[in-house]
PDB file of C-alpha atoms and ligand atoms in Angstrom:
ATOM      1  CA  MET A   1      12.375  31.862  20.548  1.00  0.00           C
ATOM      2  CA  THR A   2       9.490  34.610  20.316  1.00  0.00           C
ATOM      3  CA  PHE A   3       6.311  35.078  17.991  1.00  0.00           C
ATOM      4  CA  THR A   4       4.657  37.861  16.362  1.00  0.00           C
ATOM      5  CA  LEU A   5       0.624  37.846  17.081  1.00  0.00           C
ATOM      6  CA  THR A   6       0.084  37.081  12.956  1.00  0.00           C
ATOM      7  CA  GLN A   7       2.742  33.915  13.491  1.00  0.00           C
ATOM      8  CA  LEU A   8       0.423  33.175  16.622  1.00  0.00           C
ATOM      9  CA  ILE A   9      -2.708  32.747  15.158  1.00  0.00           C
ATOM     10  CA  ILE A  10      -1.535  30.815  11.828  1.00  0.00           C
ATOM     11  CA  ILE A  11      -0.247  28.148  14.221  1.00  0.00           C
ATOM     12  CA  LEU A  12      -3.284  28.498  16.542  1.00  0.00           C
ATOM     13  CA  ILE A  13      -5.865  27.864  12.953  1.00  0.00           C
ATOM     14  CA  ILE A  14      -3.480  25.119  11.986  1.00  0.00           C
ATOM     15  CA  VAL A  15      -3.774  23.135  15.956  1.00  0.00           C
ATOM     16  CA  CYS A  16      -7.269  23.812  15.660  1.00  0.00           C
ATOM     17  CA  ILE A  17      -7.505  22.679  11.570  1.00  0.00           C
ATOM     18  CA  THR A  18      -5.716  19.012  12.874  1.00  0.00           C
ATOM     19  CA  ILE A  19      -7.046  18.865  16.183  1.00  0.00           C
ATOM     20  CA  ALA A  20     -10.746  19.420  13.256  1.00  0.00           C
ATOM     21  CA  ILE A  21      -9.475  16.652  10.707  1.00  0.00           C
ATOM     22  CA  ILE A  22      -8.797  14.505  13.064  1.00  0.00           C
ATOM     23  CA  LEU A  23     -11.470  14.131  15.673  1.00  0.00           C
ATOM     24  CA  SER A  24     -14.006  13.923  11.161  1.00  0.00           C
ATOM     25  CA  LEU A  25     -11.103  10.592  11.284  1.00  0.00           C
ATOM     26  CA  SER A  26     -12.118   9.200  13.717  1.00  0.00           C
ATOM     27  CA  VAL A  27     -15.807   9.943  14.112  1.00  0.00           C
ATOM     28  CA  PHE A  28     -16.069   8.944  10.773  1.00  0.00           C
ATOM     29  CA  TRP A  29     -14.042   5.370  11.090  1.00  0.00           C
ATOM     30  CA  LEU A  30     -16.184   5.163  14.526  1.00  0.00           C
ATOM     31  CA  LEU A  31     -18.894   5.475  12.926  1.00  0.00           C
ATOM     32  CA  TYR A  32     -18.953   5.287   9.448  1.00  0.00           C
ATOM     33  CA  VAL A  33     -16.270   2.764   8.856  1.00  0.00           C
ATOM     34  CA  THR A  34     -16.994   0.203  11.773  1.00  0.00           C
ATOM     35  CA  GLU A  35     -20.073   1.230  13.333  1.00  0.00           C
ATOM     36  CA  PHE A  36     -18.883   1.467  16.446  1.00  0.00           C
ATOM     37  CA  SER A  37     -18.172  -2.795  15.838  1.00  0.00           C
ATOM     38  CA  TYR A  38     -15.276  -1.638  18.646  1.00  0.00           C
ATOM     39  CA  PHE A  39     -16.705  -0.144  21.633  1.00  0.00           C
ATOM     40  CA  GLY A  40     -19.444  -3.395  22.351  1.00  0.00           C
ATOM     41  CA  ARG A  41     -23.010  -4.569  20.522  1.00  0.00           C
ATOM     42  CA  GLN A  42     -25.719  -2.240  21.702  1.00  0.00           C
ATOM     43  CA  ILE A  43     -24.037   1.008  19.748  1.00  0.00           C
ATOM     44  CA  THR A  44     -24.304  -0.909  16.405  1.00  0.00           C
ATOM     45  CA  LYS A  45     -27.238  -2.832  17.062  1.00  0.00           C
ATOM     46  CA  PHE A  46     -28.476   0.950  17.980  1.00  0.00           C
ATOM     47  CA  LEU A  47     -27.235   2.364  14.737  1.00  0.00           C
ATOM     48  CA  TYR A  48     -28.879  -1.231  12.922  1.00  0.00           C
ATOM     49  CA  ASN A  49     -31.841  -0.832  14.199  1.00  0.00           C
ATOM     50  CA  LEU A  50     -32.320   2.969  13.421  1.00  0.00           C
ATOM     51  CA  PHE A  51     -31.637   2.963   9.743  1.00  0.00           C
ATOM     52  CA  SER A  52     -33.133  -0.950   9.490  1.00  0.00           C
ATOM     53  CA  GLY A  53     -35.867   1.311   7.581  1.00  0.00           C
ATOM     54  CA  VAL A  54     -33.564   2.758   4.678  1.00  0.00           C
ATOM     55  CA  TYR A  55     -30.919  -0.010   4.240  1.00  0.00           C
ATOM     56  CA  GLN A  56     -32.110  -1.160   1.065  1.00  0.00           C
ATOM     57  CA  PHE A  57     -31.918   1.872  -0.287  1.00  0.00           C
ATOM     58  CA  LYS A  58     -28.552   0.784  -1.205  1.00  0.00           C
ATOM     59  CA  TRP A  59     -29.599  -2.524  -3.326  1.00  0.00           C
ATOM     60  CA  LYS A  60     -30.584   0.553  -6.186  1.00  0.00           C
ATOM     61  CA  GLN A  61     -27.304   0.383  -6.948  1.00  0.00           C
ATOM     62  CA  LYS A  62     -25.187  -1.277  -9.648  1.00  0.00           C
ATOM     63  CA  ALA A  63     -23.094  -3.553  -7.539  1.00  0.00           C
ATOM     64  CA  TYR A  64     -26.498  -5.286  -6.504  1.00  0.00           C
ATOM     65  CA  ASP A  65     -27.780  -5.653 -10.488  1.00  0.00           C
ATOM     66  CA  ALA A  66     -29.026  -8.383 -11.677  1.00  0.00           C
ATOM     67  CA  GLU A  67     -25.732  -9.291 -13.505  1.00  0.00           C
ATOM     68  CA  THR A  68     -23.512  -9.017 -10.725  1.00  0.00           C
ATOM     69  CA  GLU A  69     -26.054 -11.009  -8.793  1.00  0.00           C
ATOM     70  CA  GLU A  70     -26.108 -13.297 -10.507  1.00  0.00           C
ATOM     71  CA  LYS A  71     -22.430 -13.873 -11.401  1.00  0.00           C
ATOM     72  CA  LEU A  72     -21.016 -13.114  -8.204  1.00  0.00           C
ATOM     73  CA  PHE A  73     -23.631 -14.858  -5.841  1.00  0.00           C
ATOM     74  CA  LEU A  74     -26.237 -16.849  -7.724  1.00  0.00           C
ATOM     75  CA  LYS A  75     -23.369 -18.997  -9.989  1.00  0.00           C
ATOM     76  CA  PRO A  76     -21.648 -20.034  -6.474  1.00  0.00           C
ATOM     77  CA  LEU A  77     -24.797 -20.826  -4.987  1.00  0.00           C
ATOM     78  CA  ARG A  78     -25.964 -22.719  -7.091  1.00  0.00           C
ATOM     79  CA  LYS A  79     -23.212 -24.431  -7.851  1.00  0.00           C
ATOM     80  CA  ALA A  80     -22.464 -25.234  -4.019  1.00  0.00           C
ATOM     81  CA  CYS A  81     -26.566 -26.918  -3.906  1.00  0.00           C
ATOM     82  CA  GLU A  82     -26.997 -28.168  -7.621  1.00  0.00           C
ATOM     83  CA  ASN A  83     -28.231 -32.232  -7.348  1.00  0.00           C
ATOM     84  CA  LYS A  84     -29.220 -31.988  -3.606  1.00  0.00           C
ATOM     85  CA  GLN A  85     -31.757 -32.553  -1.796  1.00  0.00           C
ATOM     86  CA  ASN A  86     -32.713 -30.889   2.117  1.00  0.00           C
ATOM     87  CA  LEU A  87     -29.397 -28.633   2.482  1.00  0.00           C
ATOM     88  CA  LYS A  88     -28.680 -27.224   5.355  1.00  0.00           C
ATOM     89  CA  VAL A  89     -28.421 -23.312   4.918  1.00  0.00           C
ATOM     90  CA  ILE A  90     -26.522 -20.516   7.926  1.00  0.00           C
ATOM     91  CA  ASP A  91     -27.037 -16.954   7.070  1.00  0.00           C
ATOM     92  CA  LEU A  92     -25.207 -15.286   9.334  1.00  0.00           C
ATOM     93  CA  ALA A  93     -25.897 -11.731  10.124  1.00  0.00           C
ATOM     94  CA  CYS A  94     -29.005 -11.985   7.544  1.00  0.00           C
ATOM     95  CA  GLY A  95     -29.540  -8.684   8.023  1.00  0.00           C
ATOM     96  CA  THR A  96     -33.051  -8.110   6.178  1.00  0.00           C
ATOM     97  CA  GLY A  97     -32.428 -11.228   4.895  1.00  0.00           C
ATOM     98  CA  ARG A  98     -30.781 -10.033   0.635  1.00  0.00           C
ATOM     99  CA  LEU A  99     -29.654 -12.991   0.407  1.00  0.00           C
ATOM    100  CA  SER A 100     -31.634 -16.272   1.745  1.00  0.00           C
ATOM    101  CA  ILE A 101     -34.087 -14.294   0.415  1.00  0.00           C
ATOM    102  CA  LEU A 102     -33.173 -14.429  -3.258  1.00  0.00           C
ATOM    103  CA  LEU A 103     -32.006 -18.406  -2.606  1.00  0.00           C
ATOM    104  CA  ALA A 104     -35.909 -19.122  -1.065  1.00  0.00           C
ATOM    105  CA  LYS A 105     -36.926 -18.322  -4.100  1.00  0.00           C
ATOM    106  CA  GLN A 106     -35.007 -20.593  -6.635  1.00  0.00           C
ATOM    107  CA  THR A 107     -36.690 -23.804  -7.617  1.00  0.00           C
ATOM    108  CA  TRP A 108     -33.854 -25.677  -7.731  1.00  0.00           C
ATOM    109  CA  PHE A 109     -32.849 -24.818  -3.971  1.00  0.00           C
ATOM    110  CA  ASN A 110     -34.594 -27.254  -1.906  1.00  0.00           C
ATOM    111  CA  GLY A 111     -33.877 -27.845   1.821  1.00  0.00           C
ATOM    112  CA  ILE A 112     -33.495 -25.032   5.026  1.00  0.00           C
ATOM    113  CA  ILE A 113     -32.127 -21.592   5.362  1.00  0.00           C
ATOM    114  CA  GLN A 114     -30.862 -20.836   9.836  1.00  0.00           C
ATOM    115  CA  CYS A 115     -30.700 -16.938   9.762  1.00  0.00           C
ATOM    116  CA  TYR A 116     -29.631 -14.857  12.160  1.00  0.00           C
ATOM    117  CA  ASP A 117     -29.116 -11.279  13.530  1.00  0.00           C
ATOM    118  CA  PHE A 118     -29.119  -9.045  16.205  1.00  0.00           C
ATOM    119  CA  SER A 119     -31.157  -5.929  15.356  1.00  0.00           C
ATOM    120  CA  ASP A 120     -35.200  -6.488  15.506  1.00  0.00           C
ATOM    121  CA  GLY A 121     -35.684  -3.443  13.167  1.00  0.00           C
ATOM    122  CA  MET A 122     -33.291  -4.671  10.234  1.00  0.00           C
ATOM    123  CA  LEU A 123     -34.648  -8.147  10.525  1.00  0.00           C
ATOM    124  CA  ASN A 124     -38.570  -6.816  10.672  1.00  0.00           C
ATOM    125  CA  ILE A 125     -37.895  -5.960   7.800  1.00  0.00           C
ATOM    126  CA  PHE A 126     -36.666  -9.689   6.968  1.00  0.00           C
ATOM    127  CA  LYS A 127     -39.657 -10.877   8.432  1.00  0.00           C
ATOM    128  CA  THR A 128     -42.199  -8.433   6.002  1.00  0.00           C
ATOM    129  CA  GLU A 129     -39.706  -9.362   2.707  1.00  0.00           C
ATOM    130  CA  LYS A 130     -40.780 -12.599   3.794  1.00  0.00           C
ATOM    131  CA  ALA A 131     -44.321 -12.591   4.260  1.00  0.00           C
ATOM    132  CA  LYS A 132     -44.580 -11.713  -0.015  1.00  0.00           C
ATOM    133  CA  LEU A 133     -42.854 -14.730  -0.705  1.00  0.00           C
ATOM    134  CA  LYS A 134     -45.215 -17.415  -1.890  1.00  0.00           C
ATOM    135  CA  PRO A 135     -46.208 -20.674   0.721  1.00  0.00           C
ATOM    136  CA  GLU A 136     -43.438 -23.104  -0.112  1.00  0.00           C
ATOM    137  CA  GLU A 137     -40.481 -20.188   0.083  1.00  0.00           C
ATOM    138  CA  GLN A 138     -41.880 -18.788   2.768  1.00  0.00           C
ATOM    139  CA  SER A 139     -40.839 -21.858   4.724  1.00  0.00           C
ATOM    140  CA  LYS A 140     -37.467 -22.279   3.882  1.00  0.00           C
ATOM    141  CA  ILE A 141     -36.480 -19.872   5.470  1.00  0.00           C
ATOM    142  CA  ILE A 142     -36.448 -19.438   9.003  1.00  0.00           C
ATOM    143  CA  ILE A 143     -35.324 -16.465  11.473  1.00  0.00           C
ATOM    144  CA  TYR A 144     -33.584 -16.166  14.361  1.00  0.00           C
ATOM    145  CA  LYS A 145     -32.758 -13.158  16.983  1.00  0.00           C
ATOM    146  CA  MET A 146     -29.407 -13.732  18.177  1.00  0.00           C
ATOM    147  CA  ASN A 147     -26.014 -11.974  18.820  1.00  0.00           C
ATOM    148  CA  LEU A 148     -22.944 -14.244  16.714  1.00  0.00           C
ATOM    149  CA  LEU A 149     -20.982 -13.554  19.693  1.00  0.00           C
ATOM    150  CA  ASP A 150     -23.870 -16.087  21.551  1.00  0.00           C
ATOM    151  CA  TRP A 151     -23.496 -17.948  18.311  1.00  0.00           C
ATOM    152  CA  PRO A 152     -24.562 -20.582  18.111  1.00  0.00           C
ATOM    153  CA  ASN A 153     -26.182 -21.745  20.719  1.00  0.00           C
ATOM    154  CA  ASP A 154     -27.047 -25.529  21.223  1.00  0.00           C
ATOM    155  CA  GLN A 155     -23.515 -27.126  20.194  1.00  0.00           C
ATOM    156  CA  LEU A 156     -22.651 -27.234  16.333  1.00  0.00           C
ATOM    157  CA  ILE A 157     -22.695 -31.118  15.009  1.00  0.00           C
ATOM    158  CA  ASP A 158     -19.517 -30.777  12.815  1.00  0.00           C
ATOM    159  CA  GLN A 159     -19.611 -31.745   8.499  1.00  0.00           C
ATOM    160  CA  ASP A 160     -23.821 -31.176   9.157  1.00  0.00           C
ATOM    161  CA  TYR A 161     -24.110 -27.684   6.865  1.00  0.00           C
ATOM    162  CA  ASP A 162     -23.479 -27.348   3.154  1.00  0.00           C
ATOM    163  CA  LEU A 163     -24.026 -23.710   2.856  1.00  0.00           C
ATOM    164  CA  VAL A 164     -22.753 -20.576   5.047  1.00  0.00           C
ATOM    165  CA  ILE A 165     -23.730 -17.304   4.399  1.00  0.00           C
ATOM    166  CA  LEU A 166     -21.821 -13.564   5.205  1.00  0.00           C
ATOM    167  CA  THR A 167     -22.271 -10.804   3.689  1.00  0.00           C
ATOM    168  CA  GLU A 168     -21.162  -7.272   4.658  1.00  0.00           C
ATOM    169  CA  ALA A 169     -21.070  -8.008   8.122  1.00  0.00           C
ATOM    170  CA  GLY A 170     -17.020  -9.912   9.032  1.00  0.00           C
ATOM    171  CA  GLU A 171     -15.091  -7.207   8.814  1.00  0.00           C
ATOM    172  CA  PHE A 172     -17.403  -5.856  11.924  1.00  0.00           C
ATOM    173  CA  LEU A 173     -17.549  -9.282  14.101  1.00  0.00           C
ATOM    174  CA  PRO A 174     -14.910  -8.266  17.049  1.00  0.00           C
ATOM    175  CA  ASN A 175     -15.194 -12.665  17.758  1.00  0.00           C
ATOM    176  CA  PHE A 176     -14.709 -13.208  13.473  1.00  0.00           C
ATOM    177  CA  ILE A 177     -11.906 -14.877  14.103  1.00  0.00           C
ATOM    178  CA  ASN A 178     -13.864 -17.481  16.468  1.00  0.00           C
ATOM    179  CA  LEU A 179     -16.929 -17.317  14.111  1.00  0.00           C
ATOM    180  CA  THR A 180     -14.564 -18.756  10.980  1.00  0.00           C
ATOM    181  CA  GLU A 181     -13.706 -21.875  12.947  1.00  0.00           C
ATOM    182  CA  LYS A 182     -16.959 -23.349  14.337  1.00  0.00           C
ATOM    183  CA  ILE A 183     -18.039 -21.765   9.956  1.00  0.00           C
ATOM    184  CA  GLY A 184     -14.881 -24.353   9.128  1.00  0.00           C
ATOM    185  CA  LYS A 185     -15.782 -27.396  10.907  1.00  0.00           C
ATOM    186  CA  CYS A 186     -19.703 -27.160  10.381  1.00  0.00           C
ATOM    187  CA  LEU A 187     -19.535 -27.106   7.692  1.00  0.00           C
ATOM    188  CA  LYS A 188     -19.384 -30.639   5.039  1.00  0.00           C
ATOM    189  CA  SER A 189     -16.608 -31.750   2.382  1.00  0.00           C
ATOM    190  CA  LYS A 190     -16.663 -29.475  -0.518  1.00  0.00           C
ATOM    191  CA  ALA A 191     -19.044 -27.306   0.874  1.00  0.00           C
ATOM    192  CA  LEU A 192     -19.512 -23.268   0.650  1.00  0.00           C
ATOM    193  CA  PHE A 193     -17.989 -19.812   1.832  1.00  0.00           C
ATOM    194  CA  LEU A 194     -18.975 -17.204   0.629  1.00  0.00           C
ATOM    195  CA  LEU A 195     -18.422 -14.091   2.256  1.00  0.00           C
ATOM    196  CA  THR A 196     -17.282 -10.627   1.646  1.00  0.00           C
ATOM    197  CA  LYS A 197     -14.633  -8.854   3.040  1.00  0.00           C
ATOM    198  CA  PRO A 198     -13.180  -4.856   1.635  1.00  0.00           C
ATOM    199  CA  PRO A 199     -10.559  -4.855  -0.253  1.00  0.00           C
ATOM    200  CA  ASP A 200      -6.942  -4.520   0.709  1.00  0.00           C
ATOM    201  CA  HIS A 201      -6.622  -0.840   0.145  1.00  0.00           C
ATOM    202  CA  LEU A 202      -9.573  -0.813   3.053  1.00  0.00           C
ATOM    203  CA  ALA A 203      -8.720  -3.298   5.128  1.00  0.00           C
ATOM    204  CA  TYR A 204      -5.946  -2.224   7.354  1.00  0.00           C
ATOM    205  CA  LEU A 205      -9.206  -0.020   8.665  1.00  0.00           C
ATOM    206  CA  TYR A 206     -10.041  -3.272  10.536  1.00  0.00           C
ATOM    207  CA  PRO A 207      -7.404  -4.353  12.968  1.00  0.00           C
ATOM    208  CA  ASN A 208      -7.779  -7.903  14.048  1.00  0.00           C
ATOM    209  CA  ARG A 209     -10.315  -9.348  11.924  1.00  0.00           C
ATOM    210  CA  LYS A 210      -7.827 -10.614   9.738  1.00  0.00           C
ATOM    211  CA  GLN A 211      -9.161  -8.299   5.961  1.00  0.00           C
ATOM    212  CA  ASN A 212      -6.258  -8.820   4.091  1.00  0.00           C
ATOM    213  CA  THR A 213      -6.498 -10.950   1.251  1.00  0.00           C
ATOM    214  CA  LEU A 214      -2.879 -12.629   2.523  1.00  0.00           C
ATOM    215  CA  ASP A 215      -4.721 -13.249   6.697  1.00  0.00           C
ATOM    216  CA  LEU A 216      -7.533 -14.020   5.212  1.00  0.00           C
ATOM    217  CA  THR A 217      -6.757 -16.705   3.288  1.00  0.00           C
ATOM    218  CA  ALA A 218      -4.260 -17.862   6.045  1.00  0.00           C
ATOM    219  CA  LEU A 219      -7.338 -18.332   8.204  1.00  0.00           C
ATOM    220  CA  LEU A 220      -9.657 -19.952   5.788  1.00  0.00           C
ATOM    221  CA  LYS A 221      -6.915 -22.446   4.486  1.00  0.00           C
ATOM    222  CA  GLU A 222      -6.731 -23.456   8.442  1.00  0.00           C
ATOM    223  CA  GLN A 223     -10.240 -23.794   8.863  1.00  0.00           C
ATOM    224  CA  GLY A 224     -10.778 -26.689   5.725  1.00  0.00           C
ATOM    225  CA  PHE A 225     -10.927 -23.972   3.052  1.00  0.00           C
ATOM    226  CA  SER A 226      -9.144 -25.889  -0.167  1.00  0.00           C
ATOM    227  CA  GLU A 227     -10.046 -23.424  -3.044  1.00  0.00           C
ATOM    228  CA  ILE A 228     -10.190 -19.626  -2.283  1.00  0.00           C
ATOM    229  CA  ASN A 229     -11.881 -17.374  -5.034  1.00  0.00           C
ATOM    230  CA  ILE A 230     -11.078 -13.907  -4.187  1.00  0.00           C
ATOM    231  CA  PHE A 231     -13.239 -11.405  -6.807  1.00  0.00           C
ATOM    232  CA  PRO A 232     -14.024  -7.176  -6.714  1.00  0.00           C
ATOM    233  CA  TRP A 233     -17.812  -6.325  -6.794  1.00  0.00           C
ATOM    234  CA  SER A 234     -18.560  -2.749  -4.938  1.00  0.00           C
ATOM    235  CA  ASN A 235     -15.922   0.137  -3.826  1.00  0.00           C
ATOM    236  CA  ARG A 236     -16.285  -1.612   0.309  1.00  0.00           C
ATOM    237  CA  TYR A 237     -16.264  -5.047  -1.631  1.00  0.00           C
ATOM    238  CA  GLU A 238     -15.177  -8.086  -2.623  1.00  0.00           C
ATOM    239  CA  VAL A 239     -17.109 -11.564  -2.502  1.00  0.00           C
ATOM    240  CA  VAL A 240     -15.420 -14.322  -0.929  1.00  0.00           C
ATOM    241  CA  GLN A 241     -15.711 -17.416  -1.940  1.00  0.00           C
ATOM    242  CA  ALA A 242     -14.387 -20.527   0.142  1.00  0.00           C
ATOM    243  CA  TRP A 243     -15.210 -23.513  -0.501  1.00  0.00           C
ATOM    244  CA  LYS A 244     -14.040 -26.727   1.741  1.00  0.00           C
TER     245      LYS A 244
HETATM  246  C1  LIG B 301     -24.790  -4.110   6.837  1.00  0.00           C
HETATM  247  S1  LIG B 301     -25.712  -5.776   7.152  1.00  0.00           S
HETATM  248  C2  LIG B 301     -25.317  -6.892   6.138  1.00  0.00           C
HETATM  249  C3  LIG B 301     -26.966  -7.480   6.160  1.00  0.00           C
HETATM  250  C4  LIG B 301     -26.447  -9.142   5.198  1.00  0.00           C
HETATM  251  N1  LIG B 301     -26.201 -10.079   5.540  1.00  0.00           N
HETATM  252  C5  LIG B 301     -26.934  -8.586   3.153  1.00  0.00           C
HETATM  253  O1  LIG B 301     -25.360  -8.707   3.047  1.00  0.00           O
HETATM  254  O2  LIG B 301     -27.839  -7.545   3.407  1.00  0.00           O
HETATM  255  C6  LIG B 301     -24.863  -6.671   8.492  1.00  0.00           C
HETATM  256  C7  LIG B 301     -25.552  -6.722   9.546  1.00  0.00           C
HETATM  257  O3  LIG B 301     -24.860  -7.097  10.301  1.00  0.00           O
HETATM  258  C8  LIG B 301     -25.757  -7.598  11.670  1.00  0.00           C
HETATM  259  N2  LIG B 301     -24.701  -7.979  13.211  1.00  0.00           N
HETATM  260  C9  LIG B 301     -23.428  -7.134  12.949  1.00  0.00           C
HETATM  261  N3  LIG B 301     -22.975  -7.416  14.354  1.00  0.00           N
HETATM  262  C10 LIG B 301     -23.822  -8.745  14.589  1.00  0.00           C
HETATM  263  C11 LIG B 301     -23.956  -8.730  15.876  1.00  0.00           C
HETATM  264  N4  LIG B 301     -22.259  -9.527  16.608  1.00  0.00           N
HETATM  265  N5  LIG B 301     -24.701 -10.804  15.940  1.00  0.00           N
HETATM  266  C12 LIG B 301     -25.342 -10.472  15.161  1.00  0.00           C
HETATM  267  N6  LIG B 301     -25.692  -9.417  14.104  1.00  0.00           N
HETATM  268  C13 LIG B 301     -24.972  -8.412  13.536  1.00  0.00           C
HETATM  269  C14 LIG B 301     -26.661  -6.255  11.784  1.00  0.00           C
HETATM  270  O4  LIG B 301     -27.708  -6.351  12.524  1.00  0.00           O
HETATM  271  C15 LIG B 301     -26.857  -5.618  10.339  1.00  0.00           C
HETATM  272  O5  LIG B 301     -28.036  -6.511   9.990  1.00  0.00           O
END
């Protein structure tokens, strides 16, 4: 088969466009969708350190308004903390501390929140925001710099915690499954694991991290969670309330 020059040019253009599309989609998946989390911790950490200064701009979106915050976050948090004193809470991949700060400000919350993240940039902003709180609110928050692949560094006591939070981060954690097992063990009976997941039409972009509803529900049930409710939230996330 022979091609004319025009046909060859058209084929060449189609090949170039296809390669450009594949490359763009790969970069989009690597950088925006998975934040390089399939290629070691260093690049993800670098990205969060780099962009920590603009991270809180996203809170201007409707998904973060007071009404949504009350319905999807404060309501289950209040239920998990109701009539309890000296609560023990863990906020994993806490970032700049959005939910820990919100919780610490609540008069009905009486306890300690242990917050973990590996990005200095995110934690520095968290520390600045924490410093703006009243002293009695500040004393409810303890911040640790730690890679969650190494978490916990001490032996976790079984059935010791009242609440674990893991928002907007589970899909970036290579050890998400293993982490969920540890969370299941360390939570008390009737305690809450409050997390987020990508909606199912995006969950396939995170292979081996059990982010779709069926896989995540099965994983949570295996770890002793009996009531699992999933609510739509933003374009990128759903909120999962898993009660032990
Ligand atoms: C999108 S932010 C979410 C922050 C916070 N949970 C929130 O809801 O605003 C994701 C956070 O996960 C942290 N992170 C990602 N991989 C981590 C790892 N392996 N160990 C510790 N933190 C990690 C990042 O540093 C970042 O602060």
